[in-house]
Short mmCIF file of C-alpha atoms in Angstrom, two decimals:
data_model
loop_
_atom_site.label_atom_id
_atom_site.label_comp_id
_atom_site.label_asym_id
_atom_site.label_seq_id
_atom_site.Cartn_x
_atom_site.Cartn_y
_atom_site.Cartn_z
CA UNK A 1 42.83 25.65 -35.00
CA UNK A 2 44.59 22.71 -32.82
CA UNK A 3 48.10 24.28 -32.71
CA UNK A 4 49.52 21.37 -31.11
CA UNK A 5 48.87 18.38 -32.83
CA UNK A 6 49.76 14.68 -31.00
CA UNK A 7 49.56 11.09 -32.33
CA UNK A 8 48.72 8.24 -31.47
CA UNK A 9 45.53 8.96 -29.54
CA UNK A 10 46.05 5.54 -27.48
CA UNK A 11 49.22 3.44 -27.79
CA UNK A 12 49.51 -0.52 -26.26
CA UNK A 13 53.13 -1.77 -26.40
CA UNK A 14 55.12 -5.07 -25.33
CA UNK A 15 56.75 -4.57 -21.76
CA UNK A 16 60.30 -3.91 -22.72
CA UNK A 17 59.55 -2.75 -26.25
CA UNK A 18 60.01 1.15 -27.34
CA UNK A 19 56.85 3.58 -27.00
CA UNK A 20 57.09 6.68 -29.62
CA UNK A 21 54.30 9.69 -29.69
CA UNK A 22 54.50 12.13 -32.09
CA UNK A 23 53.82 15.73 -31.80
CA UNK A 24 53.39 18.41 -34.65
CA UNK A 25 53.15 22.62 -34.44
CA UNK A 26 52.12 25.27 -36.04
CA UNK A 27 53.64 28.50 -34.40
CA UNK A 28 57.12 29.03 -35.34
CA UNK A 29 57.50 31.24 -32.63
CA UNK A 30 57.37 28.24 -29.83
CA UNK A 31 60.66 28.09 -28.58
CA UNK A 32 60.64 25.29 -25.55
CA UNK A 33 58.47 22.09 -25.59
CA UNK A 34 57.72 19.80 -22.47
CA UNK A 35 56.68 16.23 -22.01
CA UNK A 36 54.05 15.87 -19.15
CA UNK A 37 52.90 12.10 -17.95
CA UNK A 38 49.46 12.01 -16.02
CA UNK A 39 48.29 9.13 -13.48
CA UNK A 40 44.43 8.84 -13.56
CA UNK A 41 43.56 11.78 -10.41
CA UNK A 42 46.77 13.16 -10.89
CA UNK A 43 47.93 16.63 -12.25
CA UNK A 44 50.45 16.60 -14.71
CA UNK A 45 53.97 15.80 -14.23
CA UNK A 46 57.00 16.93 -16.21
CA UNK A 47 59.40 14.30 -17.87
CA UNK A 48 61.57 15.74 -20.16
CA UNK A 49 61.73 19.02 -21.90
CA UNK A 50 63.34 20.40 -25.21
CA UNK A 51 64.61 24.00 -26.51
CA UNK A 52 65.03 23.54 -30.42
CA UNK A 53 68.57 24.68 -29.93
CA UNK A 54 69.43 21.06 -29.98
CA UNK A 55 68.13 17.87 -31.79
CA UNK A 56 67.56 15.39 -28.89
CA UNK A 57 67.82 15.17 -25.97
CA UNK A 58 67.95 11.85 -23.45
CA UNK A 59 66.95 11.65 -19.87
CA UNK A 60 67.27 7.88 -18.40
CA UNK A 61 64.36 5.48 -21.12
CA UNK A 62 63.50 8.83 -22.35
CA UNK A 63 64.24 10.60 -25.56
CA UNK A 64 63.05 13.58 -27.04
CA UNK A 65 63.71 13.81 -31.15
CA UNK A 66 62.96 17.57 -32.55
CA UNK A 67 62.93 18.88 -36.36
CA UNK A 68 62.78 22.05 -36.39
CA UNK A 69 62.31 22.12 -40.38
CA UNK A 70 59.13 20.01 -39.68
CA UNK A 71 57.99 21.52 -36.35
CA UNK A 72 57.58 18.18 -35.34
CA UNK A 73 58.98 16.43 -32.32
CA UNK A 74 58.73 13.05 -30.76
CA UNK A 75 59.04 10.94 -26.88
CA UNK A 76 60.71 7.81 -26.94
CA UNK A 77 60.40 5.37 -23.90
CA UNK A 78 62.87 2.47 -24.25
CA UNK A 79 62.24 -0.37 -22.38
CA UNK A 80 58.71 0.27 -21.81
CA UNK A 81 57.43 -0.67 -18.61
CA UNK A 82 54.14 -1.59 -17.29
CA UNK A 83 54.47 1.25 -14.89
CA UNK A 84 54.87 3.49 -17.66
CA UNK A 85 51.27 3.28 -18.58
CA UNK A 86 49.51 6.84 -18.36
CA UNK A 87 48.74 9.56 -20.35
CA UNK A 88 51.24 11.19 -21.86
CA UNK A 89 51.01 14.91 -22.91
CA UNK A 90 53.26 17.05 -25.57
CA UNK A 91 53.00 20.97 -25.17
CA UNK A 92 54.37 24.30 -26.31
CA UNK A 93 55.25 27.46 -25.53
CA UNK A 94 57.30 30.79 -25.75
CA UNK A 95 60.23 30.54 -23.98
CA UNK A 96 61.21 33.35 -21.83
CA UNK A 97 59.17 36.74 -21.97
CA UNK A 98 56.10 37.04 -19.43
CA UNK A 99 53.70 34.58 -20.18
CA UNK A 100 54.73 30.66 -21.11
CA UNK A 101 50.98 29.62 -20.44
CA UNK A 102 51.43 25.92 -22.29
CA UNK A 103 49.65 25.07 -25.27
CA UNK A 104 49.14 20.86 -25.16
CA UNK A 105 48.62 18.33 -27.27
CA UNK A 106 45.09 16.25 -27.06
CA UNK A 107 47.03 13.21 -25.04
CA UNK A 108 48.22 9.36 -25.83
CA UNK A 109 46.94 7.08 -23.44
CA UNK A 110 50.07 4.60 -23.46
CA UNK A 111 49.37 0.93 -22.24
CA UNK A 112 52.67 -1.39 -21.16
CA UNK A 113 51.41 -4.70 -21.21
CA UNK A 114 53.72 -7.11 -19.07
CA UNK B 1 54.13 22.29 1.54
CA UNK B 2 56.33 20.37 -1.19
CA UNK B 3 54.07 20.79 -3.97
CA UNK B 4 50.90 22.95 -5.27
CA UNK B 5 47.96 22.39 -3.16
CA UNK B 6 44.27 21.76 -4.38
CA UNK B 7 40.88 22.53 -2.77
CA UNK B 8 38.70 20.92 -2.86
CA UNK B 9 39.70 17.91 -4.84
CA UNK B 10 36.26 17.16 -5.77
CA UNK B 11 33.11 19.60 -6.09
CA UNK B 12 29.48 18.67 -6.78
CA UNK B 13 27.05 21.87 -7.31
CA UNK B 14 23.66 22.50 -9.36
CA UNK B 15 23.45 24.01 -12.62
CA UNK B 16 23.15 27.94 -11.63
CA UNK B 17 25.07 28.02 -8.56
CA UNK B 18 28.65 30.17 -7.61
CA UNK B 19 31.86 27.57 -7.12
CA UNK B 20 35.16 29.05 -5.78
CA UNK B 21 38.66 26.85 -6.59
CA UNK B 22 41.95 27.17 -4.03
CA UNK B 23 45.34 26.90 -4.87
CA UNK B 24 48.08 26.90 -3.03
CA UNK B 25 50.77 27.55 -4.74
CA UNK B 26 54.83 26.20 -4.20
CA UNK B 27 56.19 28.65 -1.61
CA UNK B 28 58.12 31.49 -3.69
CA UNK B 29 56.82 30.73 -7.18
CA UNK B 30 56.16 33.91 -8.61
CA UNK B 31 53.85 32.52 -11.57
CA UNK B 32 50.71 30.98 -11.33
CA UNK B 33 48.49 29.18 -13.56
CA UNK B 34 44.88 28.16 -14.61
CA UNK B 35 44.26 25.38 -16.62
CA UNK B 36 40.51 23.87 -17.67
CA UNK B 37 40.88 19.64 -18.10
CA UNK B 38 37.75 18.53 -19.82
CA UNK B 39 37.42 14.46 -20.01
CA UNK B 40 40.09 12.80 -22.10
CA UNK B 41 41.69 16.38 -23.37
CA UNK B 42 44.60 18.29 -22.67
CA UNK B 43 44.58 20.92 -20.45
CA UNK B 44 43.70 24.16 -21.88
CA UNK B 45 45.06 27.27 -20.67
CA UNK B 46 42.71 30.06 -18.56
CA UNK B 47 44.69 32.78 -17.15
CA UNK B 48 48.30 33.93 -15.86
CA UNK B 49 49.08 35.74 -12.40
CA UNK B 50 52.91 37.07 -12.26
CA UNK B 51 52.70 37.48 -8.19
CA UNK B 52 49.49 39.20 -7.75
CA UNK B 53 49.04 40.75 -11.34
CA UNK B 54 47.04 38.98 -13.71
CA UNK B 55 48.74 39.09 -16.69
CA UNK B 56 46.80 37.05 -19.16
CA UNK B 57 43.26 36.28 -18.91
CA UNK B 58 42.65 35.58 -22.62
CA UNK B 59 41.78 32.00 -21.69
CA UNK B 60 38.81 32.55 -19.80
CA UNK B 61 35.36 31.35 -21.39
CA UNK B 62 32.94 33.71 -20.30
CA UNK B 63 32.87 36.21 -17.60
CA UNK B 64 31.30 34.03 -15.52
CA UNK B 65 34.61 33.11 -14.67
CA UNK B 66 37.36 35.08 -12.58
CA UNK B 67 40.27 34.81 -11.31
CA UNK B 68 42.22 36.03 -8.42
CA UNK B 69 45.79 36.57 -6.27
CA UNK B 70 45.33 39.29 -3.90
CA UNK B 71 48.73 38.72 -1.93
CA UNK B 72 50.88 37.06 -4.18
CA UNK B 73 50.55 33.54 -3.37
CA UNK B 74 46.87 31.38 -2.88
CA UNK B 75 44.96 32.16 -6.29
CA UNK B 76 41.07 31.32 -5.75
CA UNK B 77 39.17 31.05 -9.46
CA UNK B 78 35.80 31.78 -9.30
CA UNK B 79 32.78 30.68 -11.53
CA UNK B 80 29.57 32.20 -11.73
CA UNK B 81 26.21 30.57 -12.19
CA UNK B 82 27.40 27.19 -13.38
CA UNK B 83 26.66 25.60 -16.10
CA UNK B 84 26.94 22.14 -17.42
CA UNK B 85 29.76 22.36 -19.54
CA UNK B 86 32.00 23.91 -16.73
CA UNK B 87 32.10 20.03 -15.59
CA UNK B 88 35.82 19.78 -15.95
CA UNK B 89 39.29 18.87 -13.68
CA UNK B 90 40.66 22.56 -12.91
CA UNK B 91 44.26 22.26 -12.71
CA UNK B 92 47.02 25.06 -11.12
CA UNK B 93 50.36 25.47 -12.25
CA UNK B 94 53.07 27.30 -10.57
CA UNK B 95 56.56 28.18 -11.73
CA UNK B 96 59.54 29.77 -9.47
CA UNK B 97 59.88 32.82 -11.98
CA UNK B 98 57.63 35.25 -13.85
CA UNK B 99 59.65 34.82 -17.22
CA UNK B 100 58.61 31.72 -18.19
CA UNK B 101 61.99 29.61 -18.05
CA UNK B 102 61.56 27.54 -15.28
CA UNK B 103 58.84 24.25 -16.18
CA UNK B 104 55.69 24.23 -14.68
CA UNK B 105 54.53 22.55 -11.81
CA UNK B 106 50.88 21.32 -11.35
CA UNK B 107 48.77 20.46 -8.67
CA UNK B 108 46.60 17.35 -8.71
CA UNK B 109 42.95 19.46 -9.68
CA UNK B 110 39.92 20.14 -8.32
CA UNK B 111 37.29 17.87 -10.39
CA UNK B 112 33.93 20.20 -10.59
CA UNK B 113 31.29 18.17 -11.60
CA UNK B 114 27.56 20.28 -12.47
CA UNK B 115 24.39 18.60 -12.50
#
């Protein structure tokens, strides 16, 4: 069972215009939920992370939106650029305690066209 | 060095033969991480060292695979007589403190390809 669940699988937007992926989970007991972005031969890379303590939170373009009621939460990128375009990654885990191994979404592939 | 390190970046073997994956961890980080990339996926989680104690090996697909940290710091992942569907980017993660509240930082992968 997927337990993190991320849409769209491949997003093309406008340069300028507003990029928005979607995540879902299952396991009410996540408590802290990351953004990664990926260059093609590069490991992840954190952009903005989220404790469900709050409802958004906004870094620079970015935006995370969480529901907790949901279990849903959501990465906006204002002003899309065309060096925006990678693969962008939700993911999971328990906050605190002594593991936090990540659980991640399946990806969006996010193309800025300029 | 600044970041986690990677060796090799890229490994060819045949189906059947033993591979062996370095990291090199941020210098400090107490946690360390194993995480299987197959093509277009997300990573998916293999096993957990808290300094040299490995915490969490749940992740592991077979025990063909293993995992080690003898000192604390450089983790080497082992796998065992290959197979085709171990073709996959092998990413490391380390984090400054064993109790998971500091984010993740990843290396850039080894990519093992099997033929």
């Amino acid at each position: 069972q997927q337990q993190v669940k991320q849409s769209p699988q491949s997003l093309i937007v406008q340069k300028g215009g507003i990029s928005i992926i979607n995540c879902a989970y299952e396991n009410t007991a996540f408590d802290y939920f990351p953004w990664y972005q990926q260059f093609p031969g590069k490991g992840p890379a954190l952009l903005i992370a989220i404790r469900p303590d709050v409802s958004e939170k906004k870094e620079g373009r970015f935006t995370i939106s969480f529901n907790k009621s949901a279990k849903q939460f959501s990465l906006h990128i204002m002003d899309s650029q065309p060096g925006d375009s990678a693969t962008y990654f939700c993911a999971a885990s328990k906050y605190g305690g002594s593991q936090g191994n990540l659980i991640f979404g399946k990806g969006t592939k996010l193309s800025v066209k300029p | 060095g600044a970041g986690v390190s990677q060796s090799p970046r890229y490994k060819v073997a045949k189906r059947g033969q033993d591979v062996a994956l370095r990291c090199d961890p941020i210098s400090g980080h107490v946690s360390l991480f194993w995480y299987q990339q197959a093509l277009g996926q997300g990573p998916e989680f293999l096993t957990y060292f808290q300094n040299e104690a490995q915490l969490d090996k749940s992740g592991l697909p077979s025990d063909r695979f293993f995992a080690e940290r003898p000192e604390g710091s450089v983790s080497t992942l082992k796998i065992q007589r290959t197979q085709q569907e171990d073709s996959a980017v092998y990413l490391c993660a380390s984090s400054p403190t064993g109790d998971g509240s500091q984010p993740q930082h990843f290396g850039d992968g080894t990519r093992l390809s099997i033929l």
